[in-house]
Short mmCIF file of C-alpha atoms and ligand atoms in Angstrom, two decimals:
data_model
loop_
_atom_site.label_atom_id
_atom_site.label_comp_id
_atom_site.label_asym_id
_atom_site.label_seq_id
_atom_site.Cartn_x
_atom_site.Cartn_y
_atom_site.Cartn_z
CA UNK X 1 1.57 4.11 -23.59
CA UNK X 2 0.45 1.06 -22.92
CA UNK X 3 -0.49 0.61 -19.35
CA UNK X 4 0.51 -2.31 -16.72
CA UNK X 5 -3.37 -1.75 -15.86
CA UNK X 6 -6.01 0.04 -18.14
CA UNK X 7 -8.68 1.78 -16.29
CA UNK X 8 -9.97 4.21 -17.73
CA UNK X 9 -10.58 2.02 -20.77
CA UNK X 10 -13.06 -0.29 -18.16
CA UNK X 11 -14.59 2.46 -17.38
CA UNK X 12 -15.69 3.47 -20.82
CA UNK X 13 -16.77 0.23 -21.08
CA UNK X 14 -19.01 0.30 -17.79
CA UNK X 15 -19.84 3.77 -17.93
CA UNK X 16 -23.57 3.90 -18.31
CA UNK X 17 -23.72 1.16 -15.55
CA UNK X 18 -21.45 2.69 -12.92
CA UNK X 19 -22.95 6.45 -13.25
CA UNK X 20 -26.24 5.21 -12.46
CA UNK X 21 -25.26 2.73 -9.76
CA UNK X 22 -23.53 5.67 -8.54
CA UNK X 23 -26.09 8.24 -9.03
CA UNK X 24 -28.70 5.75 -7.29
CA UNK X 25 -26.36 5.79 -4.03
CA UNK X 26 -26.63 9.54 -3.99
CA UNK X 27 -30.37 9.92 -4.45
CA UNK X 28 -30.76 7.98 -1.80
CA UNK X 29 -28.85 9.42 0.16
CA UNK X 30 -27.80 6.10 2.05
CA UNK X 31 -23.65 5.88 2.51
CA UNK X 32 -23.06 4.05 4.85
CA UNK X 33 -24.56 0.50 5.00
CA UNK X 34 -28.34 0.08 3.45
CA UNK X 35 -29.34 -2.29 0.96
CA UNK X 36 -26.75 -1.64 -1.58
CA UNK X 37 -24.10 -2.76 0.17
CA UNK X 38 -26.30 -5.81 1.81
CA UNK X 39 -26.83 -6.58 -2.23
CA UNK X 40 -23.43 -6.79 -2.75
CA UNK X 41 -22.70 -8.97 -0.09
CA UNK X 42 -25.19 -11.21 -1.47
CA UNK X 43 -23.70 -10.98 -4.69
CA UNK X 44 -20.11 -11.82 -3.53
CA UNK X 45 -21.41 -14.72 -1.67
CA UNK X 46 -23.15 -16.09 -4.16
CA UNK X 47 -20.23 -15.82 -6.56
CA UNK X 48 -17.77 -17.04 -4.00
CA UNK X 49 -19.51 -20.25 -3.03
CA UNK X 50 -20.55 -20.83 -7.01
CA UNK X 51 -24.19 -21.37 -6.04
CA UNK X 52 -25.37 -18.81 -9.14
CA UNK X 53 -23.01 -16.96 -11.01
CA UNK X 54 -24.75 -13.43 -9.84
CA UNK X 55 -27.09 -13.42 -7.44
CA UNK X 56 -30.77 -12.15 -7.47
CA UNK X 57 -32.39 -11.23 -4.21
CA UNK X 58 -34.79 -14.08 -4.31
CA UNK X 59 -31.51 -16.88 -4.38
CA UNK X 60 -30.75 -15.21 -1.06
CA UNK X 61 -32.90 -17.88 0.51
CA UNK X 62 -31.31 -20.75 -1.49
CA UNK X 63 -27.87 -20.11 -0.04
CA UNK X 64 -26.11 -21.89 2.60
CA UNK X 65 -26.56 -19.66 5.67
CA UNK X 66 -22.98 -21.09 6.80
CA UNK X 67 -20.98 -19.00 4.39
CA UNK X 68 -20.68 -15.22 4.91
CA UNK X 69 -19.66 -12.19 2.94
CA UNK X 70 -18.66 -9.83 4.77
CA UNK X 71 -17.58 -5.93 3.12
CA UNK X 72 -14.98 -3.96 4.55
CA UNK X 73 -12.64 -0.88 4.58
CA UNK X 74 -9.65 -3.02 2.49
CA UNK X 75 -7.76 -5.85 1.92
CA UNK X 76 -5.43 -4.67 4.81
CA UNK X 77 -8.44 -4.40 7.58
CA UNK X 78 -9.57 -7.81 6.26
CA UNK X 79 -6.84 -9.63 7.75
CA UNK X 80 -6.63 -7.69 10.41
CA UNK X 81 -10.55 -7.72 11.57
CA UNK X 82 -9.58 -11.59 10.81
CA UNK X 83 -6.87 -11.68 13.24
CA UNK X 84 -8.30 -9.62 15.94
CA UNK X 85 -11.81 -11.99 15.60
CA UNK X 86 -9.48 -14.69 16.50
CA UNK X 87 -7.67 -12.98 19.61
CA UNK X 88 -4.37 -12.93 18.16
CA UNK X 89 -1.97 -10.63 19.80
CA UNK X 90 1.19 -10.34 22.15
CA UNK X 91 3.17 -13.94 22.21
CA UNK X 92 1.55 -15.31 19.19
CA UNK X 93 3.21 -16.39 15.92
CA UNK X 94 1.26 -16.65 12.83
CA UNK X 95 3.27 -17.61 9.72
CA UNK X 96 3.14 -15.69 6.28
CA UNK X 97 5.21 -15.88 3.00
CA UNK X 98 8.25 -13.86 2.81
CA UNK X 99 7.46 -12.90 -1.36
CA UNK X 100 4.33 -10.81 -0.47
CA UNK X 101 2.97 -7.32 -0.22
CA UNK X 102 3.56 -5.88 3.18
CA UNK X 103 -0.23 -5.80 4.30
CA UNK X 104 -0.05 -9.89 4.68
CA UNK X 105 2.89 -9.58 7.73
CA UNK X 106 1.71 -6.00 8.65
CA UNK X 107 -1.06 -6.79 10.60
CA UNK X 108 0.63 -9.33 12.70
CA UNK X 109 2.91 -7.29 14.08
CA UNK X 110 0.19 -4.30 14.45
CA UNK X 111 -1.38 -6.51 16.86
CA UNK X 112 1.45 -7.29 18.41
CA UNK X 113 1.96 -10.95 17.37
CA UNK X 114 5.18 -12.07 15.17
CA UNK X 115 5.32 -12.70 11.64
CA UNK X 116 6.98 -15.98 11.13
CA UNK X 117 7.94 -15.30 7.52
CA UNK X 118 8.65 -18.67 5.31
CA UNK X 119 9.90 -19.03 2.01
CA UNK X 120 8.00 -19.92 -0.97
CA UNK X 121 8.03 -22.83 -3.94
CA UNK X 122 10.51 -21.92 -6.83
CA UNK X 123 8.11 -22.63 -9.35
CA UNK X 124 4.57 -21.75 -7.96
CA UNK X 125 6.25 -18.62 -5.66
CA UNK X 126 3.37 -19.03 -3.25
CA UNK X 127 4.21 -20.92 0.02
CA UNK X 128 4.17 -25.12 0.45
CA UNK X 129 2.54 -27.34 3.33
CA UNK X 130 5.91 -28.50 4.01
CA UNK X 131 7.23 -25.48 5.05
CA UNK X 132 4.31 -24.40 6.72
CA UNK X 133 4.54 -27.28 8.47
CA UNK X 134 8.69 -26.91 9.68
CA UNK X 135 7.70 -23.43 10.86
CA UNK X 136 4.96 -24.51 13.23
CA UNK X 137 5.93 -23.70 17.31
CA UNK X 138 3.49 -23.75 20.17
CA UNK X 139 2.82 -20.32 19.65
CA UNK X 140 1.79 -20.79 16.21
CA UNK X 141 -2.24 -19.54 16.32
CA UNK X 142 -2.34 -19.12 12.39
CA UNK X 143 -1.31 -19.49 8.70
CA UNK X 144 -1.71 -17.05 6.20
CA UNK X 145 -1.36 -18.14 2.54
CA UNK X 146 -1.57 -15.91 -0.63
CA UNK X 147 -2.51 -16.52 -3.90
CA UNK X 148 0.02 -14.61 -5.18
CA UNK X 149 -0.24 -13.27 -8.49
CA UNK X 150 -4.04 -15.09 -8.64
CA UNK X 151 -2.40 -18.33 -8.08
CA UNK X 152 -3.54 -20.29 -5.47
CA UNK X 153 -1.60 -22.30 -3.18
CA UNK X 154 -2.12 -25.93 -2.34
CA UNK X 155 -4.77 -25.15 0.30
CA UNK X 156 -5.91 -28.47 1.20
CA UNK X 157 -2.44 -29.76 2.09
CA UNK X 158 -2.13 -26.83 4.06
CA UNK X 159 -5.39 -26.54 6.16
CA UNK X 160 -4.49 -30.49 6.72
CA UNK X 161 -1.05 -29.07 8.66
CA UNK X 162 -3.36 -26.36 10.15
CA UNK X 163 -5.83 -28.81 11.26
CA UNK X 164 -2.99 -31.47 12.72
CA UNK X 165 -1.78 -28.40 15.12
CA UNK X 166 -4.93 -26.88 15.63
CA UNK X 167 -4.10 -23.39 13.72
CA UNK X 168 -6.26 -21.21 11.72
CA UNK X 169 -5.84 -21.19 8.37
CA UNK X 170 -6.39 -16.82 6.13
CA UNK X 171 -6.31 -17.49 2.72
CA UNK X 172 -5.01 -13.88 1.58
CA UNK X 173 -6.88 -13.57 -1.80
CA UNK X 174 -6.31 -10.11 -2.61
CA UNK X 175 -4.63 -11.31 -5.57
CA UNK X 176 -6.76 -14.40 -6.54
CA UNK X 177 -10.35 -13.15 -6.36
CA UNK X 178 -11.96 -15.65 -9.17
CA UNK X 179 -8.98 -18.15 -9.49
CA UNK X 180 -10.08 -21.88 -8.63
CA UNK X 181 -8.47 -24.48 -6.89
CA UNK X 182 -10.20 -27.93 -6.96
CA UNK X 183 -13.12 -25.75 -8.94
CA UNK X 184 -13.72 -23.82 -5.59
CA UNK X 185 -13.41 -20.73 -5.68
CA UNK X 186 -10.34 -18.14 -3.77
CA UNK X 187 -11.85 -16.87 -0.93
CA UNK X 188 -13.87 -20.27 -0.28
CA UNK X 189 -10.79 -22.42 0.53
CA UNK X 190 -10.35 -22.10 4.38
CA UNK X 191 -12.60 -20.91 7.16
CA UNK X 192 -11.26 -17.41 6.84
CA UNK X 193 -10.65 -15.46 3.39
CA UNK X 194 -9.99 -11.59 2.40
CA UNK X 195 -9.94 -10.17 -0.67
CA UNK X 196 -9.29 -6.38 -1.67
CA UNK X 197 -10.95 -3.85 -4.37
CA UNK X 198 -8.12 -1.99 -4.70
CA UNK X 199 -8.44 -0.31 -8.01
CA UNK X 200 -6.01 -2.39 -9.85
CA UNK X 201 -6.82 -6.11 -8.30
CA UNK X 202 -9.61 -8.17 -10.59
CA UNK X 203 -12.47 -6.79 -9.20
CA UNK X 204 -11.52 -3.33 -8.29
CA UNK X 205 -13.63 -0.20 -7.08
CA UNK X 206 -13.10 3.52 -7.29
CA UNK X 207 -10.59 3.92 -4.11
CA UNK X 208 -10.27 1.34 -1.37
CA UNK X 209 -12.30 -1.95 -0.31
CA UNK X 210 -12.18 -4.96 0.60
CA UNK X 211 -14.17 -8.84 2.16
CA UNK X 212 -13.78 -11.03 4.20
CA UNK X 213 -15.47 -14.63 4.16
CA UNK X 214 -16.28 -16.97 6.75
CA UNK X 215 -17.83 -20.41 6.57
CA UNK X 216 -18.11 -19.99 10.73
CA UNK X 217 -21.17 -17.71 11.74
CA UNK X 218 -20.01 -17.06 15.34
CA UNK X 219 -17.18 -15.63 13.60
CA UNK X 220 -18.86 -13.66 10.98
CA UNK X 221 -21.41 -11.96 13.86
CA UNK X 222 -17.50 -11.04 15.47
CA UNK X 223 -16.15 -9.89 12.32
CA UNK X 224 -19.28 -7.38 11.47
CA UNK X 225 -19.27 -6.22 15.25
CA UNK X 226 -15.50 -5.40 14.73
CA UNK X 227 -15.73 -3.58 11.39
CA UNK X 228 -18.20 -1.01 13.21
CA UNK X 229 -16.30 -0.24 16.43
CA UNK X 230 -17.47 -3.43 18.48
CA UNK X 231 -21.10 -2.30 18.49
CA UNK X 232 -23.66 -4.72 18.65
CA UNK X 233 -26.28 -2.54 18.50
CA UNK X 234 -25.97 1.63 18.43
CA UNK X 235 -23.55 3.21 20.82
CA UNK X 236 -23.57 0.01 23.12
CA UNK X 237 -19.75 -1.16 22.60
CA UNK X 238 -19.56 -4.86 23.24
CA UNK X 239 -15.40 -4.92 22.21
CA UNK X 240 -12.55 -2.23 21.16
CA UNK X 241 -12.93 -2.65 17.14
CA UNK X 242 -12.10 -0.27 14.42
CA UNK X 243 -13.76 1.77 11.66
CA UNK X 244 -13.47 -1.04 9.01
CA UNK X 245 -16.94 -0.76 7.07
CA UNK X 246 -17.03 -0.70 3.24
CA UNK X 247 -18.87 2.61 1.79
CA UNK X 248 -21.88 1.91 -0.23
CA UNK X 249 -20.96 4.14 -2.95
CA UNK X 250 -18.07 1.38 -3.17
CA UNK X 251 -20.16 -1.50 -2.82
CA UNK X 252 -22.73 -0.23 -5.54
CA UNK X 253 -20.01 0.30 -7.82
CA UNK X 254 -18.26 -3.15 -6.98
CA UNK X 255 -21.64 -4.66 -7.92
CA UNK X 256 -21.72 -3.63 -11.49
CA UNK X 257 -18.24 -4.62 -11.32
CA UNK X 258 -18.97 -7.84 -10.42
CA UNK X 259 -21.22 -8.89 -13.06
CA UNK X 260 -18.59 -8.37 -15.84
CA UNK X 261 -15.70 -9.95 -13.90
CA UNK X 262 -16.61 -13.87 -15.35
CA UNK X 263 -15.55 -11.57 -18.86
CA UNK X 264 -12.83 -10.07 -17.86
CA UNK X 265 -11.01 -13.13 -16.36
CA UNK X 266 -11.71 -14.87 -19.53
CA UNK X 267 -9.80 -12.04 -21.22
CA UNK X 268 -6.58 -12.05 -18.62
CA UNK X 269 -6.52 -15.55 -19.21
CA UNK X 270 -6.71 -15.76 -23.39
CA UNK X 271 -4.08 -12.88 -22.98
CA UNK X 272 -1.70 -15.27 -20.67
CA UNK X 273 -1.82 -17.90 -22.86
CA UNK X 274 -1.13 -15.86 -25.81
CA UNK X 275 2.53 -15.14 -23.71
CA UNK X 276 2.84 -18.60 -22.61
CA UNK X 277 2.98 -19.28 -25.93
CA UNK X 278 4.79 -16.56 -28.00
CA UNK X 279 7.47 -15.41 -25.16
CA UNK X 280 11.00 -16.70 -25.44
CA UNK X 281 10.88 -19.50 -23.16
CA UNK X 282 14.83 -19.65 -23.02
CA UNK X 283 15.12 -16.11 -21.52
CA UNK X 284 12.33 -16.25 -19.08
CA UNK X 285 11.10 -19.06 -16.57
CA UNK X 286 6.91 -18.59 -15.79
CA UNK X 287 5.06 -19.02 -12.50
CA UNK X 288 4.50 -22.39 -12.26
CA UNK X 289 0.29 -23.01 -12.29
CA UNK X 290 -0.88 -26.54 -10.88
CA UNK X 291 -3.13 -28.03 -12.84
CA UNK X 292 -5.86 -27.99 -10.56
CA UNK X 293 -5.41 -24.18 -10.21
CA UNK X 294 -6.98 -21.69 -12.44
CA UNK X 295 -5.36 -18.11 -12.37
CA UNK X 296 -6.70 -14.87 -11.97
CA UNK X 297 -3.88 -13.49 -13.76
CA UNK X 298 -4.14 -10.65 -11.54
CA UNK X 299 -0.44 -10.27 -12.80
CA UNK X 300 1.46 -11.78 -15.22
CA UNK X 301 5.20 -12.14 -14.17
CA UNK X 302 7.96 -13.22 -15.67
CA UNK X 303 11.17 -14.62 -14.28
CA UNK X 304 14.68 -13.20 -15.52
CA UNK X 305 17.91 -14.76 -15.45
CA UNK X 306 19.49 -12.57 -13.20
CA UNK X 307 18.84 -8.93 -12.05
CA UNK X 308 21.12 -7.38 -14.69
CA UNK X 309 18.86 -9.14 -17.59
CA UNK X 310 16.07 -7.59 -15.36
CA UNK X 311 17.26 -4.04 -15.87
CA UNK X 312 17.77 -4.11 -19.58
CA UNK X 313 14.66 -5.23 -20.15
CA UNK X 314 13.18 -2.35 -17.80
CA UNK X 315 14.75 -0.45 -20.40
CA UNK X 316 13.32 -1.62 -23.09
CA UNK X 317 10.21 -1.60 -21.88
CA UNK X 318 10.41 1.89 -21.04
CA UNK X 319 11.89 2.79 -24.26
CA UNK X 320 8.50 1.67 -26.15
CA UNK X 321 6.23 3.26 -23.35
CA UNK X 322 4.92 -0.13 -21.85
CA UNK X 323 4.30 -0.58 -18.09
CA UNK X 324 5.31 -2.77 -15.58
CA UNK X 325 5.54 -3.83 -12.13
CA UNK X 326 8.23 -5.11 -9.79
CA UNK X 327 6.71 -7.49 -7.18
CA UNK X 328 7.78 -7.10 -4.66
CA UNK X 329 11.53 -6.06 -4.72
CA UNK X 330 12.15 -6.66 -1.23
CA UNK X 331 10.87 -9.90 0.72
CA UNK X 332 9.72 -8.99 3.94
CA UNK X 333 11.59 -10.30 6.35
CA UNK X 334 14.44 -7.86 4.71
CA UNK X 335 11.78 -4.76 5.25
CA UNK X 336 13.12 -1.94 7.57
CA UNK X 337 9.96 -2.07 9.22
CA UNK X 338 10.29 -5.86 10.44
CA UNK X 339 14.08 -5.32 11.32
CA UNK X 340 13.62 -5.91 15.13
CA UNK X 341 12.41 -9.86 14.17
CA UNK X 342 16.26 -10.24 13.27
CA UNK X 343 15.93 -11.91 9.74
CA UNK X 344 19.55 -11.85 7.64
CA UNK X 345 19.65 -11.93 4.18
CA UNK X 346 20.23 -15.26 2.82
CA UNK X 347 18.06 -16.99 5.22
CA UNK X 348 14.76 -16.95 2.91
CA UNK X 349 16.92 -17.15 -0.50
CA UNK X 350 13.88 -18.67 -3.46
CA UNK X 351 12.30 -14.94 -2.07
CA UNK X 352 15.39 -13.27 -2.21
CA UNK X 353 15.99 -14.67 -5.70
CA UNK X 354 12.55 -13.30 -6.95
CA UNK X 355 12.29 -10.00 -5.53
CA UNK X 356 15.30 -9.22 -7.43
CA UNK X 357 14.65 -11.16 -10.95
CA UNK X 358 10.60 -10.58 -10.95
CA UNK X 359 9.18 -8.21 -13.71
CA UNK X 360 5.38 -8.47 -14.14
CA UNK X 361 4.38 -7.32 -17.80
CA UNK X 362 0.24 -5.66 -19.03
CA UNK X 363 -2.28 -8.51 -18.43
CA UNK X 364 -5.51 -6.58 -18.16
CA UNK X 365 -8.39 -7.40 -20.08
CA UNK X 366 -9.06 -4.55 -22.12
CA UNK X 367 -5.54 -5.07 -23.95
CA UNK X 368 -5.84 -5.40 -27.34
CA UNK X 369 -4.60 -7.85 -30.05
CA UNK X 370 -2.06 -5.21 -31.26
CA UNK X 371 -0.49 -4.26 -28.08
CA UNK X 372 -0.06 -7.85 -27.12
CA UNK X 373 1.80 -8.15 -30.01
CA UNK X 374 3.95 -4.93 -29.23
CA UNK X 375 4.94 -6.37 -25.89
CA UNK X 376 5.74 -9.63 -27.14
CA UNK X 377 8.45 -8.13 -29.68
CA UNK X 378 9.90 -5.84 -26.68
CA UNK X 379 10.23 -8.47 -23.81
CA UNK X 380 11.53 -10.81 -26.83
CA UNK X 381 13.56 -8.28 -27.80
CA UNK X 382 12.51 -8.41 -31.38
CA UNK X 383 11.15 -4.70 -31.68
C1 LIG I 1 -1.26 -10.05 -1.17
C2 LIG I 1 -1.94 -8.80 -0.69
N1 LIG I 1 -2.45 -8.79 0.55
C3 LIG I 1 -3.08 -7.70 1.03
C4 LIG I 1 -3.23 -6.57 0.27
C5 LIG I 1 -3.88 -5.38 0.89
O1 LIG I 1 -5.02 -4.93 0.23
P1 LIG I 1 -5.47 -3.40 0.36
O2 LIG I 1 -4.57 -2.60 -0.51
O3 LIG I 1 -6.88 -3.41 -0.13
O4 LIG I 1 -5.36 -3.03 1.77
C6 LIG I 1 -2.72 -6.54 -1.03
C7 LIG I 1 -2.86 -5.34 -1.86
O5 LIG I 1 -2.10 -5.07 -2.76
C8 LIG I 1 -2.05 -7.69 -1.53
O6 LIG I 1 -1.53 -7.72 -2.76
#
């Protein structure tokens, strides 16, 4: 089998590393909070905002105290500690791309606000300024673009719009943790950004996690208060906030993570390229990648001509034991769960289009040579 993702090969890889990160975290008996997870906050930060490629303790000091990593329970809580920092709630809008994973126009409507859901590019799939910018109302309080498939979106255009109508701009980078845009890092593109550590997302830990990151420290003070049930200090309860704190077993293990990630994006990419190049370019059209826009390949997806060429090649695939992924097969404004916001089908159609042609094919980084090649003869239907 070869898999969509490969984890247990990673782990062989990291295995010394992890067990005694992890073996660390349980002499010390320290799970919640401590200085593990404060290390890895450092760590992310540093990454994030590119001032050392892993930090140290001591570069602590050297950092910009304006830019904040902040752990948390997952990608999900991210935006939604976001969102409830900024007071969003009943009578709000907040826009969000209809070809997403639910999370992105979930927590809008858990607080009570409505998902505006636009459509996205045809070529990049991730949303444009323009449209962000037809979709604006007075009760617009926020955007929330997503680097979909690690491809970032043209984030300067956008926070521009944002700025013009006085909206905040979430970059949801659950997909695009180490892609660049403008060689700034995802996560460091807006004044609010969450990423998840979902097992399978580029830097992934063993069960759920996430970050959020802040260039505003009023908002990052908010955003830790939140994450720990709107304490400010023990038992006194400044504002209703959530259980939304990342474990340190998590963080410890996200740390040795961390340090190989520069590798393993290398790899993702050299194994994207190797497709760009050797898959038939006449059956499938790519996701478009500006050229000031490193991936991070977090999937690699390919277009088909219609939905029926999708199926037969789920069937080859399937026939040679290869994984893959349908992203997302349907858009969210056609969920059941966002009925009641009345969207019909046809309104959002570039979304429409994708959910039912996307096919996303093994990109990991621990793929090897061979099973590249394997692929490349099934999806070209040359095996
Ligand atoms: C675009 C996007 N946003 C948000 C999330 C939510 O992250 P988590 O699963 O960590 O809650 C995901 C996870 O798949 C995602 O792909």
């Amino acid at each position: 089998m070869i898999g969509l993702v490969d984890l247990k090969r990673q782990y062989a890889c990291y295995r010394q590393e992890l067990e005694r990160a992890i073996a660390e975290v349980m002499a010390e008996v320290s799970f919640v909070g401590g200085e593990k997870l404060a290390a890895f906050e450092t760590a992310l930060r540093a990454y994030v905002s590119g001032e050392c490629r892993v930090a140290a303790d001591k570069n602590a000091q050297a950092m910009r105290s304006d830019f904040h990593a902040i752990g948390c329970s997952s990608g999900t809580d991210a935006l939604f500690l976001v969102l409830m920092a900024l007071g969003i709630g009943d009578g709000d809008e907040v826009i969000v791309p209809a070809y997403t994973f639910i999370s992105t126009g979930e927590v809008v409507a858990l607080l009570g606000a409505r998902p505006v859901f636009i459509d996205v590019n045809p070529d990049t799939y991730v949303i444009d300024a323009e449209a962000v910018s037809e979709a604006v109302t007075a009760k617009t309080k926020a955007v929330i673009p997503v680097g979909l498939f690690g491809v970032l979106p043209d984030m300067d255009a956008i926070t521009a719009v944002a700025a013009k109508h006085n909206i905040a701009v979430i970059e949801d980078a659950a997909q695009s943790f180490g892609a660049k845009y403008n060689e700034r890092r995802s996560c460091h593109l807006a004044m609010f950004g969450c990423t998840s550590f979902f097992p399978a997302k580029p830097l992934g830990g063993a069960g759920d996690g996430g970050a959020i990151f802040t260039t505003s420290t009023t908002y990052a003070h908010k955003l830790r208060c939140l994450l720990n049930h709107g304490q400010s200090q023990r038992y006194y309860h400044d504002a209703v906030g959530i259980n939304g704190r990342l474990d340190t077993i998590q963080a410890a293990i996200l740390n040795v993570k961390l340090r190989h990630l520069d590798n393993e994006l290398k790899a993702r990419r050299l194994n994207a390229a190797r497709y760009d190049e050797q898959l038939d370019k006449n059956r499938y059209t790519r996701q478009l990648i500006p050229s000031n826009v490193i991936s991070a390949y977090a999937q690699y997806s390919l277009c088909c001509e219609s939905k029926r060429m999708r199926t037969v090649l789920i069937e080859r695939l399937k026939k040679h034991d290869i994984g893959y992924g349908i992203y997302y097969p349907i858009p969210l404004h056609l969920q059941r769960a966002f009925k009641s916001y009345g969207y019909k089908k046809g309104s959002l159609p570039v979304s429409e289009q994708l959910a039912e042609t996307m096919l996303s094919i093994p990109v990991h980084p621990f793929l090897t040579a061979a099973e590249q090649d394997r692929v490349i003869a099934v999806v070209n239907d040359r095996a």
